[in-house]
PDB file of C-alpha atoms in Angstrom:
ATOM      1  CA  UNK A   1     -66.977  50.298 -27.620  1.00  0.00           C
ATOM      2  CA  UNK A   2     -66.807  47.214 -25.822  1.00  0.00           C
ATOM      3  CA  UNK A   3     -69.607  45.081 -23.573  1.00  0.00           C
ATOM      4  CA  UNK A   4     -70.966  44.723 -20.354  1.00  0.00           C
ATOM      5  CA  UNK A   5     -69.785  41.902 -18.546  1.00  0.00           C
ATOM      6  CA  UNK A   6     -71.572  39.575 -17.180  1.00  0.00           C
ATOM      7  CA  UNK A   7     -72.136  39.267 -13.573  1.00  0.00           C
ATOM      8  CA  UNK A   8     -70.660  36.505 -11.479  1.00  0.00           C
ATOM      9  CA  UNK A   9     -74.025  35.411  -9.974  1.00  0.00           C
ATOM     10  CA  UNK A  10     -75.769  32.724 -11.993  1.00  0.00           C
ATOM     11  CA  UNK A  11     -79.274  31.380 -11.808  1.00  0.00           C
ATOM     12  CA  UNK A  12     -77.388  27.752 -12.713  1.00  0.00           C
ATOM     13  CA  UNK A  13     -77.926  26.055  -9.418  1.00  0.00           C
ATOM     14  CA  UNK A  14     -75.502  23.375 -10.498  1.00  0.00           C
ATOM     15  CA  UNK A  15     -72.723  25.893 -11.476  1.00  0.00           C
ATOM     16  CA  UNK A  16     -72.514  27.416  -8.105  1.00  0.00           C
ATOM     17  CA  UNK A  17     -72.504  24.621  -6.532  1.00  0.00           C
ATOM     18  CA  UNK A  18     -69.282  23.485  -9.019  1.00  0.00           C
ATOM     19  CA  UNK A  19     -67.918  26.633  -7.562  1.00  0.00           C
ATOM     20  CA  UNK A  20     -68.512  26.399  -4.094  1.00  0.00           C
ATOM     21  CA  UNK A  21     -67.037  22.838  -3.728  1.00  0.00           C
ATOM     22  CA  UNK A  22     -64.035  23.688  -5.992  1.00  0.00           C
ATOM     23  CA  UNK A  23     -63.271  26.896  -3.810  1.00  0.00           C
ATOM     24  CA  UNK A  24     -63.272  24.536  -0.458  1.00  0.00           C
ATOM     25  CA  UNK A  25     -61.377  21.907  -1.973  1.00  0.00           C
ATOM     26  CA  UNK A  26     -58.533  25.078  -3.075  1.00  0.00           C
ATOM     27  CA  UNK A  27     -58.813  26.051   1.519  1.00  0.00           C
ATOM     28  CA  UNK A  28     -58.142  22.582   2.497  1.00  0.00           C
ATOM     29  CA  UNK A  29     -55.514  22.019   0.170  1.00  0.00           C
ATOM     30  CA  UNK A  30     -53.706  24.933   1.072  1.00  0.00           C
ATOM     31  CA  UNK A  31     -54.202  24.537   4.999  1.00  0.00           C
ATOM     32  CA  UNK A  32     -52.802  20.414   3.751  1.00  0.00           C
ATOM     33  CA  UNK A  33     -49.473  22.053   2.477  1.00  0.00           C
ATOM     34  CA  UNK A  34     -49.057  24.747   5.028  1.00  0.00           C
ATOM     35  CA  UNK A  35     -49.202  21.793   7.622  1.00  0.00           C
ATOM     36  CA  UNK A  36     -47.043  20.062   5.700  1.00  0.00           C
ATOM     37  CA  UNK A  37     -44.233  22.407   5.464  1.00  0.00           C
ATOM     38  CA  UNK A  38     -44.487  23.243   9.339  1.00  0.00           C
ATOM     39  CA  UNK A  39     -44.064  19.550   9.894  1.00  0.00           C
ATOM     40  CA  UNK A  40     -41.018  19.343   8.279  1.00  0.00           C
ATOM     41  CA  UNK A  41     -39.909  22.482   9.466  1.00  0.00           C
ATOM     42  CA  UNK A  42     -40.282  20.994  12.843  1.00  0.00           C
ATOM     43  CA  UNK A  43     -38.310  17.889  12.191  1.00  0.00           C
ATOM     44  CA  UNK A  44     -36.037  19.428  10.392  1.00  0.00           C
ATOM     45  CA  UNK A  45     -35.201  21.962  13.661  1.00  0.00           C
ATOM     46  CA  UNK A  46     -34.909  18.828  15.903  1.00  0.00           C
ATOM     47  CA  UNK A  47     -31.670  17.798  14.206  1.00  0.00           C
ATOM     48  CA  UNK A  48     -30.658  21.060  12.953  1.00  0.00           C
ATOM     49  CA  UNK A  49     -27.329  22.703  13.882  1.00  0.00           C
ATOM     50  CA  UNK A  50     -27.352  26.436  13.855  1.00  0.00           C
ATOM     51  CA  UNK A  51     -24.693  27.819  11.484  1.00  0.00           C
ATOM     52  CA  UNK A  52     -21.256  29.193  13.264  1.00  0.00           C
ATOM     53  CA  UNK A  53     -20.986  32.958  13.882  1.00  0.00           C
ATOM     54  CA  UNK A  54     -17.975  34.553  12.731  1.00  0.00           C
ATOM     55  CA  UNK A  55     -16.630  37.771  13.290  1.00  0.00           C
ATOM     56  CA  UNK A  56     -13.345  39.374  11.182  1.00  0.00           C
ATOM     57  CA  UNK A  57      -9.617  38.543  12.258  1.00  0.00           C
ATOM     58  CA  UNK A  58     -11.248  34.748  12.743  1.00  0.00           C
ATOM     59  CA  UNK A  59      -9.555  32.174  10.865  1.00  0.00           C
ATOM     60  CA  UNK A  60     -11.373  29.448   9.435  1.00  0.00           C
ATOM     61  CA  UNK A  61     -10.304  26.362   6.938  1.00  0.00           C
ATOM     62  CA  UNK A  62     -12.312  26.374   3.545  1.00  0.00           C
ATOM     63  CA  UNK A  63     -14.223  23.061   2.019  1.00  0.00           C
ATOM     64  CA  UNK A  64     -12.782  22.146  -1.425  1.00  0.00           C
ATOM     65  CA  UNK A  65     -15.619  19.882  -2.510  1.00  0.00           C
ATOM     66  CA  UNK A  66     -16.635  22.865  -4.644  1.00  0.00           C
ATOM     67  CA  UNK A  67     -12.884  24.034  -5.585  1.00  0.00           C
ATOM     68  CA  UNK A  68     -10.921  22.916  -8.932  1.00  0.00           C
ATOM     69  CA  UNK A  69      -7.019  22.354  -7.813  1.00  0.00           C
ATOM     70  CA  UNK A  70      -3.985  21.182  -9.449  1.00  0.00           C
ATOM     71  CA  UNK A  71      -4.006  17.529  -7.511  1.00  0.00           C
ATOM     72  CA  UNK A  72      -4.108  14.575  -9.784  1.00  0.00           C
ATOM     73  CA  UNK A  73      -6.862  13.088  -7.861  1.00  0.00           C
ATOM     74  CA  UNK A  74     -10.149  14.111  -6.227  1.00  0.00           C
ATOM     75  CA  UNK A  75      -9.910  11.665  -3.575  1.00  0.00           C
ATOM     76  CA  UNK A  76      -6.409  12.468  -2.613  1.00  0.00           C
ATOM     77  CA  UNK A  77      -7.097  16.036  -2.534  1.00  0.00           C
ATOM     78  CA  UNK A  78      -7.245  17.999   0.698  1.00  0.00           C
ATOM     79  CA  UNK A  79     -10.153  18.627   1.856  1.00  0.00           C
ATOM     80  CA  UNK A  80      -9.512  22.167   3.616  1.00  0.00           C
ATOM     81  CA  UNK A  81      -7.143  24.314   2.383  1.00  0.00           C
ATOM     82  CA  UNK A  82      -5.964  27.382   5.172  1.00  0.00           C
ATOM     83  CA  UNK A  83      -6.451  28.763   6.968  1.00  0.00           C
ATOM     84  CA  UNK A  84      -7.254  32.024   6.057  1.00  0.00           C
ATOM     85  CA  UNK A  85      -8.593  35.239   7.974  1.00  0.00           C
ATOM     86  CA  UNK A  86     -11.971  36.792   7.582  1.00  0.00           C
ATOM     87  CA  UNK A  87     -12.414  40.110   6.491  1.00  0.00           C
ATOM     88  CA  UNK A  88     -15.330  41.147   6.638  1.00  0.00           C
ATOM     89  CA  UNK A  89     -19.239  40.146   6.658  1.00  0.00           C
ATOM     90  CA  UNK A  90     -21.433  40.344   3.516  1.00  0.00           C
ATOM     91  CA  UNK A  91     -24.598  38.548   4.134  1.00  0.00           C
ATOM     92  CA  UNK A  92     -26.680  36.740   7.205  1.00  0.00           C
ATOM     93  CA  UNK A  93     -24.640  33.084   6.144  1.00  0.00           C
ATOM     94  CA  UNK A  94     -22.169  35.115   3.896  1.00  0.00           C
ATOM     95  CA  UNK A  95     -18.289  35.894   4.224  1.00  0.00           C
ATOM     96  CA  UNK A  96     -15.481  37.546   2.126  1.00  0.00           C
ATOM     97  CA  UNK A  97     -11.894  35.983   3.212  1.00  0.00           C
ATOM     98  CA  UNK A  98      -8.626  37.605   2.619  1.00  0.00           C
ATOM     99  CA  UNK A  99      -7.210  34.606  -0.068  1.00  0.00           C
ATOM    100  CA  UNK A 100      -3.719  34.377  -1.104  1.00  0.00           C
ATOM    101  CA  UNK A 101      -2.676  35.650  -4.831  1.00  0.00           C
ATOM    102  CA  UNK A 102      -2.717  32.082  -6.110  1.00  0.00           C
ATOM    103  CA  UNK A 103      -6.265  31.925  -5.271  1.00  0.00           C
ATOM    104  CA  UNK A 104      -7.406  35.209  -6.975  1.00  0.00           C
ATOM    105  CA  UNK A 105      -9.008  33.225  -9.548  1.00  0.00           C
ATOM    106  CA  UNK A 106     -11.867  32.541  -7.147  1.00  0.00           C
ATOM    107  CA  UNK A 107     -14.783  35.073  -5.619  1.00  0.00           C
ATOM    108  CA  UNK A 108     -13.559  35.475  -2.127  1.00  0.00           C
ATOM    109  CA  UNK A 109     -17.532  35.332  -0.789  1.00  0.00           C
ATOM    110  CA  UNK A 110     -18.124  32.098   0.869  1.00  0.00           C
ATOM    111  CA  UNK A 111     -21.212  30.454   2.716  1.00  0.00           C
ATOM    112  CA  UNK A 112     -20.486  29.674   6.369  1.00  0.00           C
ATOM    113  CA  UNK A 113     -21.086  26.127   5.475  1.00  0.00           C
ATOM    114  CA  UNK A 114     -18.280  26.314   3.595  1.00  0.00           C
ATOM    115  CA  UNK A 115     -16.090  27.129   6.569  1.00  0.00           C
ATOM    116  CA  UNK A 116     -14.952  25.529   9.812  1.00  0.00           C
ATOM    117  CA  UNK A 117     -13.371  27.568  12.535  1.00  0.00           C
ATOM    118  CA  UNK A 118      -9.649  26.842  12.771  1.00  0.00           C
ATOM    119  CA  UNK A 119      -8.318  26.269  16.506  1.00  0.00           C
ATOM    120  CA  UNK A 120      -6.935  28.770  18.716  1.00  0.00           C
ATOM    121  CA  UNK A 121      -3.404  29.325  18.671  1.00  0.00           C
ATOM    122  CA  UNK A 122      -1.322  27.718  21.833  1.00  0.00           C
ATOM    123  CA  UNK A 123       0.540  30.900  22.165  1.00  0.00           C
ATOM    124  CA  UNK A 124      -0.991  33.870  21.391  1.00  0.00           C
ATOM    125  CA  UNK A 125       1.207  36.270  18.639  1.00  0.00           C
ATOM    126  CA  UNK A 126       3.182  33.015  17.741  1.00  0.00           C
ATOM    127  CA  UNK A 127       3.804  32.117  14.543  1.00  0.00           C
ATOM    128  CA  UNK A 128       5.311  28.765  13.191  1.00  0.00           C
ATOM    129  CA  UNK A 129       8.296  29.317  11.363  1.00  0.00           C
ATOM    130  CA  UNK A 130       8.385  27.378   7.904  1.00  0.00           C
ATOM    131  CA  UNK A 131      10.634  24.440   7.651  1.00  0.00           C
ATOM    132  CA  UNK A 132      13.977  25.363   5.739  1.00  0.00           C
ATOM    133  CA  UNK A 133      14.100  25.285   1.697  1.00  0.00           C
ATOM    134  CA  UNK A 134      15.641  21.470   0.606  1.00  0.00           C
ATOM    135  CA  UNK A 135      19.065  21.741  -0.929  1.00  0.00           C
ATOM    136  CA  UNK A 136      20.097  20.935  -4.165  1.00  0.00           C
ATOM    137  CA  UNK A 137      22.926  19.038  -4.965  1.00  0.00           C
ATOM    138  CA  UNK A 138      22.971  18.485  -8.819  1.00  0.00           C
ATOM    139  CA  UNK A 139      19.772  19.867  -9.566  1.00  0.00           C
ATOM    140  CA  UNK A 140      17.676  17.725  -7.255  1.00  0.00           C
ATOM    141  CA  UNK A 141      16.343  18.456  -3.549  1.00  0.00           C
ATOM    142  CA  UNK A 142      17.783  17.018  -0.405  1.00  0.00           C
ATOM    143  CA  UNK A 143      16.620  17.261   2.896  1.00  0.00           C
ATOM    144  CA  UNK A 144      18.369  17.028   6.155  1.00  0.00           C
ATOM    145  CA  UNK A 145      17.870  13.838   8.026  1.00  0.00           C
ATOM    146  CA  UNK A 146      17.530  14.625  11.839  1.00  0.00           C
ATOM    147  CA  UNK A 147      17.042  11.154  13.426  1.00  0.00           C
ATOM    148  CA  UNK A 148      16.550   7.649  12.063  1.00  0.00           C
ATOM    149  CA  UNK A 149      13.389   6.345  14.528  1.00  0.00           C
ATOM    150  CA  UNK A 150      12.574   2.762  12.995  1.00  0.00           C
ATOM    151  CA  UNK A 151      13.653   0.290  10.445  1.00  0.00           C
ATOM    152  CA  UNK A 152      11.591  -2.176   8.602  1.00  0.00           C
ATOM    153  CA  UNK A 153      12.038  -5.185   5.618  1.00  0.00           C
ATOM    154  CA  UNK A 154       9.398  -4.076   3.013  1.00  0.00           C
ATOM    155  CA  UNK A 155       8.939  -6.165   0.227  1.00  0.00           C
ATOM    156  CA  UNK A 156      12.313  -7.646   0.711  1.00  0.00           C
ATOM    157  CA  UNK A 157      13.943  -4.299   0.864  1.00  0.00           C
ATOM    158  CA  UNK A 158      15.362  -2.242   3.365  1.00  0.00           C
ATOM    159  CA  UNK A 159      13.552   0.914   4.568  1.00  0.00           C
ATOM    160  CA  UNK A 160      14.135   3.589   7.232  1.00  0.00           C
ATOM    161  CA  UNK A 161      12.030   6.152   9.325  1.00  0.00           C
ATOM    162  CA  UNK A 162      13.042   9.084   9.170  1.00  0.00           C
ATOM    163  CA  UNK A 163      12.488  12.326  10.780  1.00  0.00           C
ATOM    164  CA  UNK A 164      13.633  15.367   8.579  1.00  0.00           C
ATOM    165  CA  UNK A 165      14.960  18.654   9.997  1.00  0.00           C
ATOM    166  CA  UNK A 166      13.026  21.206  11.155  1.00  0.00           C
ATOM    167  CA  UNK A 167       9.722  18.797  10.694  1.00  0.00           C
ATOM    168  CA  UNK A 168       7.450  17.095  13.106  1.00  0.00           C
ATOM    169  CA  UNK A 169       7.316  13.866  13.829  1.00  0.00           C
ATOM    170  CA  UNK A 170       4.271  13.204  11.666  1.00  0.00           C
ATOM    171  CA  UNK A 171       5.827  14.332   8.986  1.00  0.00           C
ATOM    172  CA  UNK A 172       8.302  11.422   9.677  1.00  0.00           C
ATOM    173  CA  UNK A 173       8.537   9.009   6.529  1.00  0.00           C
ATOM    174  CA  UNK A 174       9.665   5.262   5.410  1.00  0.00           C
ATOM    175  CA  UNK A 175      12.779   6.050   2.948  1.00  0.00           C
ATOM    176  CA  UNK A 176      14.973   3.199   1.144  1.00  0.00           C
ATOM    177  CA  UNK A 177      18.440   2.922   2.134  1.00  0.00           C
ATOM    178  CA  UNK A 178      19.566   5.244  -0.820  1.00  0.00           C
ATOM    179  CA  UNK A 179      17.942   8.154   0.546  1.00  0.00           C
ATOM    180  CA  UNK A 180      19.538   8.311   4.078  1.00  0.00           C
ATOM    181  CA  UNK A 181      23.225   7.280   2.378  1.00  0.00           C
ATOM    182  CA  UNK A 182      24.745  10.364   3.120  1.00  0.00           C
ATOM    183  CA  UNK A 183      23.668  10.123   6.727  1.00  0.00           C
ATOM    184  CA  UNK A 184      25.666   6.871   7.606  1.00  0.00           C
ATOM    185  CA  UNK A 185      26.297   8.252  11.207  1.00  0.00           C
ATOM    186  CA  UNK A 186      22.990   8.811  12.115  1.00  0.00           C
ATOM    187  CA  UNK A 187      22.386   5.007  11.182  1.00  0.00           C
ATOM    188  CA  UNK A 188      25.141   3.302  12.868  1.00  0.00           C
ATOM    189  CA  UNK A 189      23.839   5.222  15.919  1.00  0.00           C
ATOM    190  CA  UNK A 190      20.243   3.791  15.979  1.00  0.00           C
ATOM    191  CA  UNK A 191      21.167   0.508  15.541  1.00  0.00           C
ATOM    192  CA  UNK A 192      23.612   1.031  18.379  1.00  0.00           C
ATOM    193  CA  UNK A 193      20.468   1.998  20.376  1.00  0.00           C
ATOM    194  CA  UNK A 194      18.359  -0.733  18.653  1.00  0.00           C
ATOM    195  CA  UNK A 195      20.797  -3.580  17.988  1.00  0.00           C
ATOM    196  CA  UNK A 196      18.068  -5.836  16.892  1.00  0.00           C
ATOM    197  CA  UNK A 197      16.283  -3.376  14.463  1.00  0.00           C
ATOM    198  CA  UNK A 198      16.234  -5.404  10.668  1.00  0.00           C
ATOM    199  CA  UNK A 199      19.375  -4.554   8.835  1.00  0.00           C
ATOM    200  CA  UNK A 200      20.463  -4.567   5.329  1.00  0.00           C
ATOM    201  CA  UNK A 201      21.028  -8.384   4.052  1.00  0.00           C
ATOM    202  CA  UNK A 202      23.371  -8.844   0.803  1.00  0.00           C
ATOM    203  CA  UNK A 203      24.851 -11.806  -0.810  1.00  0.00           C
ATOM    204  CA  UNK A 204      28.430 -12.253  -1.797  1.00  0.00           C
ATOM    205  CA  UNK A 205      29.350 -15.100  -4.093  1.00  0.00           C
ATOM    206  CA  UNK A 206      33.150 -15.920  -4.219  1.00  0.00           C
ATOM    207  CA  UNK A 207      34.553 -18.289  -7.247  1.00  0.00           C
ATOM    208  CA  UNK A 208      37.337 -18.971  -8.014  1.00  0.00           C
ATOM    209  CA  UNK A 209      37.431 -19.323 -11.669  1.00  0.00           C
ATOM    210  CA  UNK A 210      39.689 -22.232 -12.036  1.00  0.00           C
ATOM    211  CA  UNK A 211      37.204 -23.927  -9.794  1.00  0.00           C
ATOM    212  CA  UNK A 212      33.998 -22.795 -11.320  1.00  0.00           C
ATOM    213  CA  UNK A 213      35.581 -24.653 -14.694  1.00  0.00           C
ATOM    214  CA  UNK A 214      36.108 -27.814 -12.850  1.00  0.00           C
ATOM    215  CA  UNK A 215      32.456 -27.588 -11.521  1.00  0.00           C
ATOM    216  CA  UNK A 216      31.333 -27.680 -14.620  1.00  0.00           C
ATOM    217  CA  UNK A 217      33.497 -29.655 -16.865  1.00  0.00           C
ATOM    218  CA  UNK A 218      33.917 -32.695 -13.731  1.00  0.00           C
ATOM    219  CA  UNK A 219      31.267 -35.111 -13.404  1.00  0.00           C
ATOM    220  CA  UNK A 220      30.302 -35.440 -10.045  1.00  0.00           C
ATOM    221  CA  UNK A 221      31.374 -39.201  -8.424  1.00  0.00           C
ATOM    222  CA  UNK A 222      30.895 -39.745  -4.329  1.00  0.00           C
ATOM    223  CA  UNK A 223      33.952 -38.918  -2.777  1.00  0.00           C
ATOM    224  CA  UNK A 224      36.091 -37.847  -5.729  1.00  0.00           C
ATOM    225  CA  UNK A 225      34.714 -34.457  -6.627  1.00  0.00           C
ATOM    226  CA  UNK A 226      37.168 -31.438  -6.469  1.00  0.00           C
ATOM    227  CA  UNK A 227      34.449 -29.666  -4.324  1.00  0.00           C
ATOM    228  CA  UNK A 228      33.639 -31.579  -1.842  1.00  0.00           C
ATOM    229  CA  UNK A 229      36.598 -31.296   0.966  1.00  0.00           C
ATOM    230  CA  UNK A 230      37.213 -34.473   2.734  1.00  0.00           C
ATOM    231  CA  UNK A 231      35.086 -35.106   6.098  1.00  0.00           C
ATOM    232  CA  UNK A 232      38.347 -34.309   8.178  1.00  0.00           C
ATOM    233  CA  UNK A 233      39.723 -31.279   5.848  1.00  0.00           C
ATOM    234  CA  UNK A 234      38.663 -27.919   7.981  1.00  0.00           C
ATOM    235  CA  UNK A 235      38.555 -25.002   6.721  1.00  0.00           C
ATOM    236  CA  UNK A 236      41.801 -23.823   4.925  1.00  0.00           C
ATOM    237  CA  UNK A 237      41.655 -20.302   4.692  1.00  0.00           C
ATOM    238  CA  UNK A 238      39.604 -17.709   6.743  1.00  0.00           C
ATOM    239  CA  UNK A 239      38.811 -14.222   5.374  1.00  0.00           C
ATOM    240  CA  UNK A 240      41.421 -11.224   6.141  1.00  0.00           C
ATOM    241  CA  UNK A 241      41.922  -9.826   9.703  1.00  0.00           C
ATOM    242  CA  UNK A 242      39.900 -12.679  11.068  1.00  0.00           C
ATOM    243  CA  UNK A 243      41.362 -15.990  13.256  1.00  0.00           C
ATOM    244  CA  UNK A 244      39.741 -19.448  13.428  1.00  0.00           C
ATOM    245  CA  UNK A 245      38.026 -20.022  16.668  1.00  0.00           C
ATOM    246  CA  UNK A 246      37.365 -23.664  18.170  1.00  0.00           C
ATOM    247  CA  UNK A 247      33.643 -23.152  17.983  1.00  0.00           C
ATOM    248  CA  UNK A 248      34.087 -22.477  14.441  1.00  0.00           C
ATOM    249  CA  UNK A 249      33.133 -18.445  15.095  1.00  0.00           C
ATOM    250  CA  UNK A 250      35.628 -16.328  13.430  1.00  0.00           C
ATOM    251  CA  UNK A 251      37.050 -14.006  15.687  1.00  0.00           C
ATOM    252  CA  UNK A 252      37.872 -10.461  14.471  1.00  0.00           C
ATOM    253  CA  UNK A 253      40.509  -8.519  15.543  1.00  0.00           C
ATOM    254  CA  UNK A 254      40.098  -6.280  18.756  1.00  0.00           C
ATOM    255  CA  UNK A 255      40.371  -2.712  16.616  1.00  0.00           C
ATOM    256  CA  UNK A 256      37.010  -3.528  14.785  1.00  0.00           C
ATOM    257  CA  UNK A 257      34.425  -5.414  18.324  1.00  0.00           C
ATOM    258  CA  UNK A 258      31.568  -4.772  16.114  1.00  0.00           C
ATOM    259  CA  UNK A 259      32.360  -7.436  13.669  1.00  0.00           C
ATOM    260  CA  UNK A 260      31.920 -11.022  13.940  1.00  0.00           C
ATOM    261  CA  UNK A 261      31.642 -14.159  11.719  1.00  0.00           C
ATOM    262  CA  UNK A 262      30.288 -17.909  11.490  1.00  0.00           C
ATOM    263  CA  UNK A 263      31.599 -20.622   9.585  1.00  0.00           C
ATOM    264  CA  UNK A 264      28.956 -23.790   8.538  1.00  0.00           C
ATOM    265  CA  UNK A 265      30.651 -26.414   5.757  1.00  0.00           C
ATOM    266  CA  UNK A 266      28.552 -28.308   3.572  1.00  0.00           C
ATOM    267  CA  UNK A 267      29.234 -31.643   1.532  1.00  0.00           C
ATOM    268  CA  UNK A 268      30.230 -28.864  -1.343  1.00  0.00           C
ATOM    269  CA  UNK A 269      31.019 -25.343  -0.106  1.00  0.00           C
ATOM    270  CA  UNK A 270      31.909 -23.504   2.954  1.00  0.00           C
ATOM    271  CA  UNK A 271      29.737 -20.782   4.411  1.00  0.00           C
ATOM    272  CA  UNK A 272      30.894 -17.904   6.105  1.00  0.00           C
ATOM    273  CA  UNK A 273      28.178 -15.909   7.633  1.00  0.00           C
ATOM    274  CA  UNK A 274      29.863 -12.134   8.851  1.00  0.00           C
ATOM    275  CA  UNK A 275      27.808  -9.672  10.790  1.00  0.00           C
ATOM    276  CA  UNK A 276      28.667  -6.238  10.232  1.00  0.00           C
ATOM    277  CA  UNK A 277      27.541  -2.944  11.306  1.00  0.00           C
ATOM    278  CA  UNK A 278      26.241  -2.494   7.908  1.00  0.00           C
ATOM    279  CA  UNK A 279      24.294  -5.858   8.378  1.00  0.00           C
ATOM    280  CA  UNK A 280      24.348  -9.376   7.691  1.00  0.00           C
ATOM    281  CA  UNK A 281      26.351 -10.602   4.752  1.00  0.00           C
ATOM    282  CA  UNK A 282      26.702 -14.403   4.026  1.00  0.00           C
ATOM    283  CA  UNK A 283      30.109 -15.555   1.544  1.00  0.00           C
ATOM    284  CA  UNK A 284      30.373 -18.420  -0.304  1.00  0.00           C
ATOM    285  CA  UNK A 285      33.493 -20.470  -0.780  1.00  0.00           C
ATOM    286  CA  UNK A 286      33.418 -23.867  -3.234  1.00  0.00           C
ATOM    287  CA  UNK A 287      36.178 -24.987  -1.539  1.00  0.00           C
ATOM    288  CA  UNK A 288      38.419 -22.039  -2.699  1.00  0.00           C
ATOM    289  CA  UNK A 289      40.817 -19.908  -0.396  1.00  0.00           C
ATOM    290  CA  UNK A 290      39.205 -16.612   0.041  1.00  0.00           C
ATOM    291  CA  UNK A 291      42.027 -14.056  -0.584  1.00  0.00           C
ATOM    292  CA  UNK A 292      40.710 -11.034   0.517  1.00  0.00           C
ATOM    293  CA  UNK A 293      37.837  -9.907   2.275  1.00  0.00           C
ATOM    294  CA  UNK A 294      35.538  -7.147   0.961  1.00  0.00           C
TER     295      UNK A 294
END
């Protein structure tokens, strides 16, 4: 069953002609894309970086652009985690590392693209030793403070740099005044080294309440109000432990040389402004004795 075929040869002069030209245009276009491809082949090579060699026992850092972690953000996610050693080689470009049980969730083969060598150790056999576990004092960590290196006023508050214990220097970090409080010595000390580092600045207002009434309830006349002292009174009462000087700087007593004050009176209050070693605080007196000194 079935039929001959016919044969390919044809007495249509047109039709193998049709042929013939179709058959050279097929050549050239393949010799077109052959070039092609060796051209960029070529100038691809020129700029080309040959792919790292590794070997096991090297350690190498792993990309995460390809990696789903736990960080809130993409952007502020690292972008190596390791490193971690190699253990063996699987492929031409191809690499099985030895991960850690929190990344078991993840095929260990990776493409050397993936990878960047990590840097030789400055000792060989040495390990770092990790930093110390924070303690907890009711339920939340503290760490220990090692050295207080800077102080700065941001955003009208007080901050401190601090270097923790058994961390680097670049781990060093800006902390407000309540997290260094229980290292008070450490404080006093670097502003005894940097006595004109910024310091904490609070405000004291002292009333008398007997006064503050007649403030209120007193209209104010020129010359007759109850809070403005008269251009020859001085300065009644200074604060406790501290003597009037000429100069009008209050003069502590010897037992306490890091402690000094200035007095400036105004047409309706007296200023004392007290430098401390816990920093600059300014009192207020409407024309009240100040008792006691806080």
């Amino acid at each position: 069953m079935g039929f001959q075929p016919r044969p390919l040869n044809s007495n249509n002069e047109m039709a193998n002609e049709f042929f013939k030209r179709m058959k050279l245009a097929q050549e050239e276009a393949k010799m077109a894309l052959a070039k092609a491809k060796d051209d960029m082949t070529w100038c691809y090579d020129q700029r080309r970086i040959p792919a790292p060699e590794y070997k096991p026992g090297d350690r190498v850092y792993l990309d995460t652009s390809d990696i789903k972690t736990t960080r809130p953000s993409k952007k502020l996610s690292h972008r190596y985690l390791g490193p971690y050693t190699i253990e063996r080689q699987v492929g031409p470009l191809a690499y099985k590392l030895c991960l850690p049980h929190s990344m078991s969730h993840l095929h260990p083969v990776f493409n050397a693209v993936k990878l960047r060598l990590a840097p030789p150790e400055p000792i060989p056999g040495w390990r770092a030793h990790p930093p110390p576990p924070p303690t907890l004092i009711n339920n939340e960590e503290w760490f220990d403070v090692e050295d207080i290196l800077d102080s700065r006023i941001f955003r009208r508050k007080l901050q401190y740099k601090v270097k923790w214990k058994s961390y680097g220097y670049k781990d060093a970090s800006w902390e407000p005044v309540e997290n260094v409080a229980h290292a008070r010595d450490l404080v006093c000390e670097f502003y005894r080294r940097h006595p004109d580092a910024p310091k904490q600045i609070r405000r004291m207002l002292f009333v008398d309440p007997a006064v503050l009434q007649a403030m209120y309830s007193t209209r104010r006349t020129s010359g007759s109000h109850p809070l403005i002292p008269p251009a020859s009174a001085g300065l009644r009462t200074s604060p406790a432990g501290l003597r009037a000087h000429p100069a009008g700087l209050l003069v502590p007593p010897p037992s306490d040389p890091g402690f000094a004050a200035h007095r400036c009176a105004t047409s309706a209050a007296h200023y004392y402004t007290v430098f401390t070693r816990q920093g600059l605080l300014r009192l207020v007196l409407f024309g009240s004795p100040l008792a006691s000194f806080v």
